[in-house]
Amino acid sequence: MEIIVGKTAGFCQGVKRAVEGAKQELAKSQEKVHCLGEIVHNKQVIQQLEEKGLTIINKWQEAKGKIIIRAHGIAKTIEQEMKQANLEIKDFTCPRVIAVHKTAEKYSQQNYYVFLLGAKNHPENQGTISYCGNSYSIIEDETQVEKAINEFQNSRYHKLLIISQTTYHLTKFEKIKEMIIQKIGNYTEVVAQNTICQATELRQKETAKLAKQVDRMIIIGGKNSSNTKKLYEIAKGQNVETIWIESPEELEEDGIAYEKIGIMAGASTPYESIQSVVKSLKEKELIQV
Ligand code: SF4
């Protein structure tokens, strides 16, 4: 059995920075350190950090002292409220997410309506819309384009900006952008900025390429991780048998009946999780022999 682990599998720079930053804050802090939402969509990593004193909270009002902003970022108003409450803020918002906030803010101030492509309830997008004034529509997929165009046309705006969540699906972004331009591009000023981060783009491209070379794909990452979900969809889309697991315990017993296995992992999956899956596959193969 050959196992190929994708070169881009696992932690991206933004997540690495947030996790390392949290570790440093925990090491120098005598008191609890709070994080607004899960710092990373990975149970093992969260458990390790919680053992060191990190407390995950869902409302900033539950924090005292030090609070961490994770790589996804937060809404502008929440940040202002936290500052007014004199919390010590350690901001690990990924620079790529900050770049999306700046783009949204810049165009909103120039009277552009914003189409944000991404998941409605994703925390990153909740942050981004806070930079769009009240003039935005979130588009999750192709079926929501018509509705978003109606909302735009019923607003007082005449110019349109298209951006996306940093982990949005690249081919979907291009497809939806074309749909919008075809429908209203002739009589509307449309600016489309691909704000999908490079780490995501490279990971998605490698997943598609790897899926074409193997008999089975294993995608590793949290079930609540949106970027991992996209890798799963991309691999499946190549018509190769694909499974999505969080840990090696989920590997089925027939998991080694393949000549070539490809492994990819989401941006919030640590190197150790990938290694434990590889180790488990090798052990199962030895048992069978
Ligand atoms: S996926 Fe991209 S934007 Fe998101 S945290 Fe990682 S590097 Fe930053």
CSV table of C-alpha atoms and ligand atoms in Angstrom, one decimal:
chain,number,residue,atom,x,y,z
A,1,MET,CA,0.0,0.0,0.0
A,2,GLU,CA,1.3,3.4,-1.0
A,3,ILE,CA,0.3,6.4,1.1
A,4,ILE,CA,0.6,9.9,-0.3
A,5,VAL,CA,0.2,12.8,2.1
A,6,GLY,CA,-0.5,16.1,0.3
A,7,LYS,CA,2.2,18.7,0.7
A,8,THR,CA,-0.3,21.3,1.7
A,9,ALA,CA,-2.2,19.1,4.2
A,10,GLY,CA,-2.7,20.5,7.7
A,11,PHE,CA,-2.3,23.8,9.6
A,12,CYS,CA,-2.2,26.9,7.5
A,13,GLN,CA,-0.1,29.9,8.5
A,14,GLY,CA,-3.1,31.7,10.0
A,15,VAL,CA,-4.1,28.9,12.3
A,16,LYS,CA,-0.5,28.1,13.2
A,17,ARG,CA,0.0,31.7,14.3
A,18,ALA,CA,-3.2,31.7,16.4
A,19,VAL,CA,-2.4,28.4,18.1
A,20,GLU,CA,1.2,29.3,18.8
A,21,GLY,CA,0.1,32.7,20.0
A,22,ALA,CA,-2.4,31.1,22.4
A,23,LYS,CA,0.3,28.8,23.7
A,24,GLN,CA,2.6,31.8,24.4
A,25,GLU,CA,-0.2,33.7,26.2
A,26,LEU,CA,-1.0,30.7,28.3
A,27,ALA,CA,2.7,30.2,29.2
A,28,LYS,CA,3.1,33.8,30.5
A,29,SER,CA,-0.4,34.2,32.1
A,30,GLN,CA,-1.2,33.3,35.8
A,31,GLU,CA,-4.9,33.5,35.1
A,32,LYS,CA,-7.3,31.9,32.7
A,33,VAL,CA,-7.0,33.0,29.1
A,34,HIS,CA,-10.3,33.2,27.2
A,35,CYS,CA,-11.0,32.6,23.5
A,36,LEU,CA,-14.1,33.7,21.8
A,37,GLY,CA,-15.2,30.6,20.0
A,38,GLU,CA,-13.1,27.5,19.3
A,39,ILE,CA,-9.6,28.6,18.5
A,40,VAL,CA,-9.3,25.9,15.9
A,41,HIS,CA,-11.9,23.3,14.7
A,42,ASN,CA,-10.0,20.4,16.1
A,43,LYS,CA,-10.9,18.6,19.3
A,44,GLN,CA,-7.4,17.3,20.2
A,45,VAL,CA,-5.8,20.8,19.9
A,46,ILE,CA,-8.5,22.4,21.9
A,47,GLN,CA,-8.2,19.8,24.6
A,48,GLN,CA,-4.5,20.3,24.9
A,49,LEU,CA,-4.9,24.1,25.1
A,50,GLU,CA,-7.7,23.7,27.7
A,51,GLU,CA,-5.4,21.6,29.8
A,52,LYS,CA,-3.0,24.5,29.8
A,53,GLY,CA,-5.7,26.9,31.0
A,54,LEU,CA,-7.5,28.1,27.9
A,55,THR,CA,-11.3,28.7,28.3
A,56,ILE,CA,-13.5,28.7,25.2
A,57,ILE,CA,-16.4,31.1,25.6
A,58,ASN,CA,-19.3,31.9,23.3
A,59,LYS,CA,-20.0,35.4,24.5
A,60,TRP,CA,-17.2,38.0,25.2
A,61,GLN,CA,-19.1,39.1,28.3
A,62,GLU,CA,-18.1,35.8,29.9
A,63,ALA,CA,-14.4,36.9,29.8
A,64,LYS,CA,-12.3,38.5,32.5
A,65,GLY,CA,-8.8,39.8,31.9
A,66,LYS,CA,-7.3,38.4,28.7
A,67,ILE,CA,-9.2,37.4,25.6
A,68,ILE,CA,-8.0,35.9,22.4
A,69,ILE,CA,-9.4,36.7,19.0
A,70,ARG,CA,-8.9,33.6,16.8
A,71,ALA,CA,-7.8,33.5,13.1
A,72,HIS,CA,-11.5,33.9,11.9
A,73,GLY,CA,-11.7,37.4,13.3
A,74,ILE,CA,-14.7,39.1,14.8
A,75,ALA,CA,-17.3,41.7,14.1
A,76,LYS,CA,-16.2,45.4,14.4
A,77,THR,CA,-18.8,46.2,17.0
A,78,ILE,CA,-17.9,43.2,19.2
A,79,GLU,CA,-14.2,44.4,19.2
A,80,GLN,CA,-15.3,47.9,20.1
A,81,GLU,CA,-17.4,46.6,23.0
A,82,MET,CA,-14.5,44.4,24.3
A,83,LYS,CA,-12.2,47.4,24.2
A,84,GLN,CA,-14.8,49.5,26.1
A,85,ALA,CA,-15.0,46.7,28.7
A,86,ASN,CA,-11.2,47.1,29.2
A,87,LEU,CA,-10.4,43.5,28.3
A,88,GLU,CA,-6.8,42.7,27.4
A,89,ILE,CA,-7.3,41.7,23.7
A,90,LYS,CA,-4.8,39.4,22.0
A,91,ASP,CA,-5.8,39.6,18.3
A,92,PHE,CA,-4.8,36.7,16.1
A,93,THR,CA,-7.1,37.5,13.3
A,94,CYS,CA,-5.4,36.1,10.2
A,95,PRO,CA,-3.9,38.8,8.0
A,96,ARG,CA,-5.8,37.3,5.0
A,97,VAL,CA,-9.1,37.8,6.8
A,98,ILE,CA,-8.1,41.4,7.7
A,99,ALA,CA,-7.5,42.0,4.0
A,100,VAL,CA,-11.1,40.9,3.3
A,101,HIS,CA,-12.4,43.2,6.0
A,102,LYS,CA,-10.4,46.1,4.4
A,103,THR,CA,-11.7,45.3,0.9
A,104,ALA,CA,-15.3,45.2,2.1
A,105,GLU,CA,-14.9,48.4,4.1
A,106,LYS,CA,-13.2,50.3,1.3
A,107,TYR,CA,-15.8,49.5,-1.3
A,108,SER,CA,-18.7,50.0,1.1
A,109,GLN,CA,-17.5,53.5,1.8
A,110,GLN,CA,-17.6,54.0,-2.0
A,111,ASN,CA,-21.2,53.0,-2.1
A,112,TYR,CA,-20.8,49.5,-3.4
A,113,TYR,CA,-23.3,46.8,-2.4
A,114,VAL,CA,-21.4,43.6,-1.4
A,115,PHE,CA,-22.1,40.0,-2.4
A,116,LEU,CA,-20.2,37.8,0.1
A,117,LEU,CA,-19.8,34.2,-1.1
A,118,GLY,CA,-19.7,31.9,1.8
A,119,ALA,CA,-21.6,30.2,4.6
A,120,LYS,CA,-24.1,32.5,6.3
A,121,ASN,CA,-23.4,31.5,9.9
A,122,HIS,CA,-19.6,31.1,9.6
A,123,PRO,CA,-17.9,33.3,12.2
A,124,GLU,CA,-15.5,34.7,9.6
A,125,ASN,CA,-18.4,36.0,7.5
A,126,GLN,CA,-20.2,37.4,10.5
A,127,GLY,CA,-17.0,39.5,11.0
A,128,THR,CA,-16.8,40.5,7.3
A,129,ILE,CA,-20.4,41.7,7.1
A,130,SER,CA,-19.7,44.1,9.9
A,131,TYR,CA,-17.5,46.0,7.4
A,132,CYS,CA,-20.2,46.1,4.7
A,133,GLY,CA,-22.6,48.5,6.4
A,134,ASN,CA,-26.1,47.2,5.8
A,135,SER,CA,-25.6,46.8,2.1
A,136,TYR,CA,-24.8,43.1,1.6
A,137,SER,CA,-26.1,39.7,0.7
A,138,ILE,CA,-24.5,36.4,1.6
A,139,ILE,CA,-24.5,33.8,-1.2
A,140,GLU,CA,-23.9,30.3,-0.1
A,141,ASP,CA,-24.3,28.6,-3.5
A,142,GLU,CA,-25.7,29.0,-7.0
A,143,THR,CA,-29.3,28.6,-5.9
A,144,GLN,CA,-29.1,31.9,-3.9
A,145,VAL,CA,-27.8,34.1,-6.8
A,146,GLU,CA,-31.2,35.1,-8.0
A,147,LYS,CA,-32.4,36.2,-4.6
A,148,ALA,CA,-29.2,38.2,-3.9
A,149,ILE,CA,-29.6,40.0,-7.3
A,150,ASN,CA,-33.2,40.9,-6.3
A,151,GLU,CA,-32.0,42.3,-3.0
A,152,PHE,CA,-29.3,44.3,-4.7
A,153,GLN,CA,-31.7,45.7,-7.3
A,154,ASN,CA,-34.3,46.6,-4.6
A,155,SER,CA,-31.6,48.5,-2.7
A,156,ARG,CA,-30.5,52.1,-3.3
A,157,TYR,CA,-27.1,50.9,-4.7
A,158,HIS,CA,-25.9,50.7,-8.3
A,159,LYS,CA,-22.4,49.3,-7.9
A,160,LEU,CA,-21.5,45.8,-6.8
A,161,LEU,CA,-18.5,44.2,-5.1
A,162,ILE,CA,-18.2,40.4,-5.1
A,163,ILE,CA,-15.9,38.9,-2.5
A,164,SER,CA,-15.8,35.6,-0.7
A,165,GLN,CA,-15.0,33.8,2.5
A,166,THR,CA,-11.2,33.0,2.6
A,167,THR,CA,-11.9,29.3,2.4
A,168,TYR,CA,-14.6,29.4,-0.3
A,169,HIS,CA,-14.6,26.8,-3.1
A,170,LEU,CA,-12.5,28.3,-6.0
A,171,THR,CA,-14.5,26.8,-8.9
A,172,LYS,CA,-17.8,27.8,-7.3
A,173,PHE,CA,-16.5,31.4,-6.9
A,174,GLU,CA,-15.7,31.6,-10.6
A,175,LYS,CA,-19.0,30.0,-11.6
A,176,ILE,CA,-21.1,32.3,-9.4
A,177,LYS,CA,-19.1,35.3,-10.5
A,178,GLU,CA,-19.9,34.5,-14.1
A,179,MET,CA,-23.6,33.9,-13.4
A,180,ILE,CA,-23.8,37.4,-11.8
A,181,ILE,CA,-21.9,39.1,-14.6
A,182,GLN,CA,-24.0,37.5,-17.2
A,183,LYS,CA,-27.2,38.5,-15.5
A,184,ILE,CA,-26.4,42.1,-14.6
A,185,GLY,CA,-22.9,42.9,-15.9
A,186,ASN,CA,-24.2,44.8,-19.0
A,187,TYR,CA,-25.8,47.6,-17.0
A,188,THR,CA,-24.1,47.4,-13.5
A,189,GLU,CA,-20.5,48.2,-12.4
A,190,VAL,CA,-19.3,44.9,-11.0
A,191,VAL,CA,-16.0,44.5,-9.2
A,192,ALA,CA,-15.1,40.9,-8.4
A,193,GLN,CA,-12.2,40.2,-6.1
A,194,ASN,CA,-11.2,36.6,-5.4
A,195,THR,CA,-10.5,36.8,-1.7
A,196,ILE,CA,-10.0,33.1,-1.3
A,197,CYS,CA,-6.6,32.8,0.5
A,198,GLN,CA,-3.7,31.2,-1.3
A,199,ALA,CA,-3.3,28.4,1.3
A,200,THR,CA,-6.9,27.4,0.6
A,201,GLU,CA,-6.5,27.6,-3.1
A,202,LEU,CA,-3.3,25.5,-3.1
A,203,ARG,CA,-4.9,22.9,-0.8
A,204,GLN,CA,-8.0,22.6,-3.0
A,205,LYS,CA,-5.9,22.3,-6.2
A,206,GLU,CA,-3.7,19.6,-4.6
A,207,THR,CA,-6.7,17.7,-3.3
A,208,ALA,CA,-8.2,17.5,-6.9
A,209,LYS,CA,-4.9,16.5,-8.3
A,210,LEU,CA,-4.1,13.9,-5.7
A,211,ALA,CA,-7.7,12.4,-5.9
A,212,LYS,CA,-7.0,11.6,-9.6
A,213,GLN,CA,-3.9,9.6,-8.7
A,214,VAL,CA,-5.2,7.3,-6.0
A,215,ASP,CA,-7.9,4.6,-5.3
A,216,ARG,CA,-9.1,6.2,-2.1
A,217,MET,CA,-8.9,9.6,-0.5
A,218,ILE,CA,-8.9,10.2,3.3
A,219,ILE,CA,-9.7,13.7,4.3
A,220,ILE,CA,-8.7,14.5,7.9
A,221,GLY,CA,-10.3,17.4,9.9
A,222,GLY,CA,-13.0,18.5,12.3
A,223,LYS,CA,-16.6,17.8,11.2
A,224,ASN,CA,-17.4,21.5,11.9
A,225,SER,CA,-14.5,22.7,9.7
A,226,SER,CA,-15.8,24.4,6.6
A,227,ASN,CA,-12.5,24.2,4.7
A,228,THR,CA,-12.2,20.5,5.4
A,229,LYS,CA,-15.8,20.0,4.1
A,230,LYS,CA,-14.8,21.6,0.8
A,231,LEU,CA,-11.7,19.3,0.5
A,232,TYR,CA,-14.1,16.3,1.0
A,233,GLU,CA,-16.4,17.6,-1.7
A,234,ILE,CA,-13.6,18.3,-4.1
A,235,ALA,CA,-12.1,14.8,-3.6
A,236,LYS,CA,-15.5,13.2,-4.0
A,237,GLY,CA,-16.1,15.2,-7.1
A,238,GLN,CA,-13.2,13.4,-8.8
A,239,ASN,CA,-15.2,10.2,-8.5
A,240,VAL,CA,-12.7,8.5,-6.1
A,241,GLU,CA,-13.9,6.8,-3.0
A,242,THR,CA,-13.5,9.4,-0.2
A,243,ILE,CA,-13.9,9.3,3.5
A,244,TRP,CA,-13.8,12.2,6.0
A,245,ILE,CA,-12.4,11.4,9.5
A,246,GLU,CA,-11.4,13.3,12.6
A,247,SER,CA,-9.1,10.6,14.0
A,248,PRO,CA,-7.7,7.2,13.1
A,249,GLU,CA,-10.3,5.4,15.2
A,250,GLU,CA,-12.8,6.1,12.4
A,251,LEU,CA,-10.8,4.1,9.8
A,252,GLU,CA,-12.7,1.0,8.9
A,253,GLU,CA,-11.1,-2.4,8.9
A,254,ASP,CA,-11.1,-2.6,5.1
A,255,GLY,CA,-9.3,0.7,5.0
A,256,ILE,CA,-6.1,-0.8,3.6
A,257,ALA,CA,-7.6,-2.8,0.7
A,258,TYR,CA,-6.3,-0.1,-1.7
A,259,GLU,CA,-3.1,0.2,-3.6
A,260,LYS,CA,-2.8,3.9,-3.3
A,261,ILE,CA,-4.3,6.1,-0.6
A,262,GLY,CA,-4.2,9.9,-0.7
A,263,ILE,CA,-4.4,11.9,2.4
A,264,MET,CA,-5.3,15.6,2.7
A,265,ALA,CA,-6.2,17.6,5.8
A,266,GLY,CA,-7.9,20.9,6.5
A,267,ALA,CA,-6.3,24.0,7.7
A,268,SER,CA,-7.1,23.3,11.3
A,269,THR,CA,-5.7,19.8,11.4
A,270,PRO,CA,-2.3,19.5,13.2
A,271,TYR,CA,0.6,17.5,11.8
A,272,GLU,CA,0.2,15.0,14.7
A,273,SER,CA,-3.3,14.0,13.6
A,274,ILE,CA,-2.1,13.3,10.1
A,275,GLN,CA,0.8,11.3,11.4
A,276,SER,CA,-1.5,9.2,13.6
A,277,VAL,CA,-3.7,8.3,10.6
A,278,VAL,CA,-0.6,7.3,8.6
A,279,LYS,CA,0.7,5.2,11.5
A,280,SER,CA,-2.7,3.5,12.0
A,281,LEU,CA,-2.9,2.6,8.3
A,282,LYS,CA,0.6,1.1,8.3
A,283,GLU,CA,-0.2,-0.9,11.5
A,284,LYS,CA,-3.4,-2.3,10.0
A,285,GLU,CA,-1.4,-3.4,6.9
A,286,LEU,CA,1.1,-5.2,9.1
A,287,ILE,CA,-1.6,-7.0,10.9
A,288,GLN,CA,-3.2,-8.2,7.7
A,289,VAL,CA,0.2,-9.5,6.3
B,1,SF4,S1,-7.2,29.4,5.7
B,1,SF4,FE1,-6.2,31.2,4.9
B,1,SF4,S2,-7.3,33.0,5.7
B,1,SF4,FE2,-8.0,31.2,6.9
B,1,SF4,S3,-6.6,31.3,8.7
B,1,SF4,FE3,-5.6,30.0,7.2
B,1,SF4,S4,-4.2,31.3,6.0
B,1,SF4,FE4,-5.7,32.6,7.1
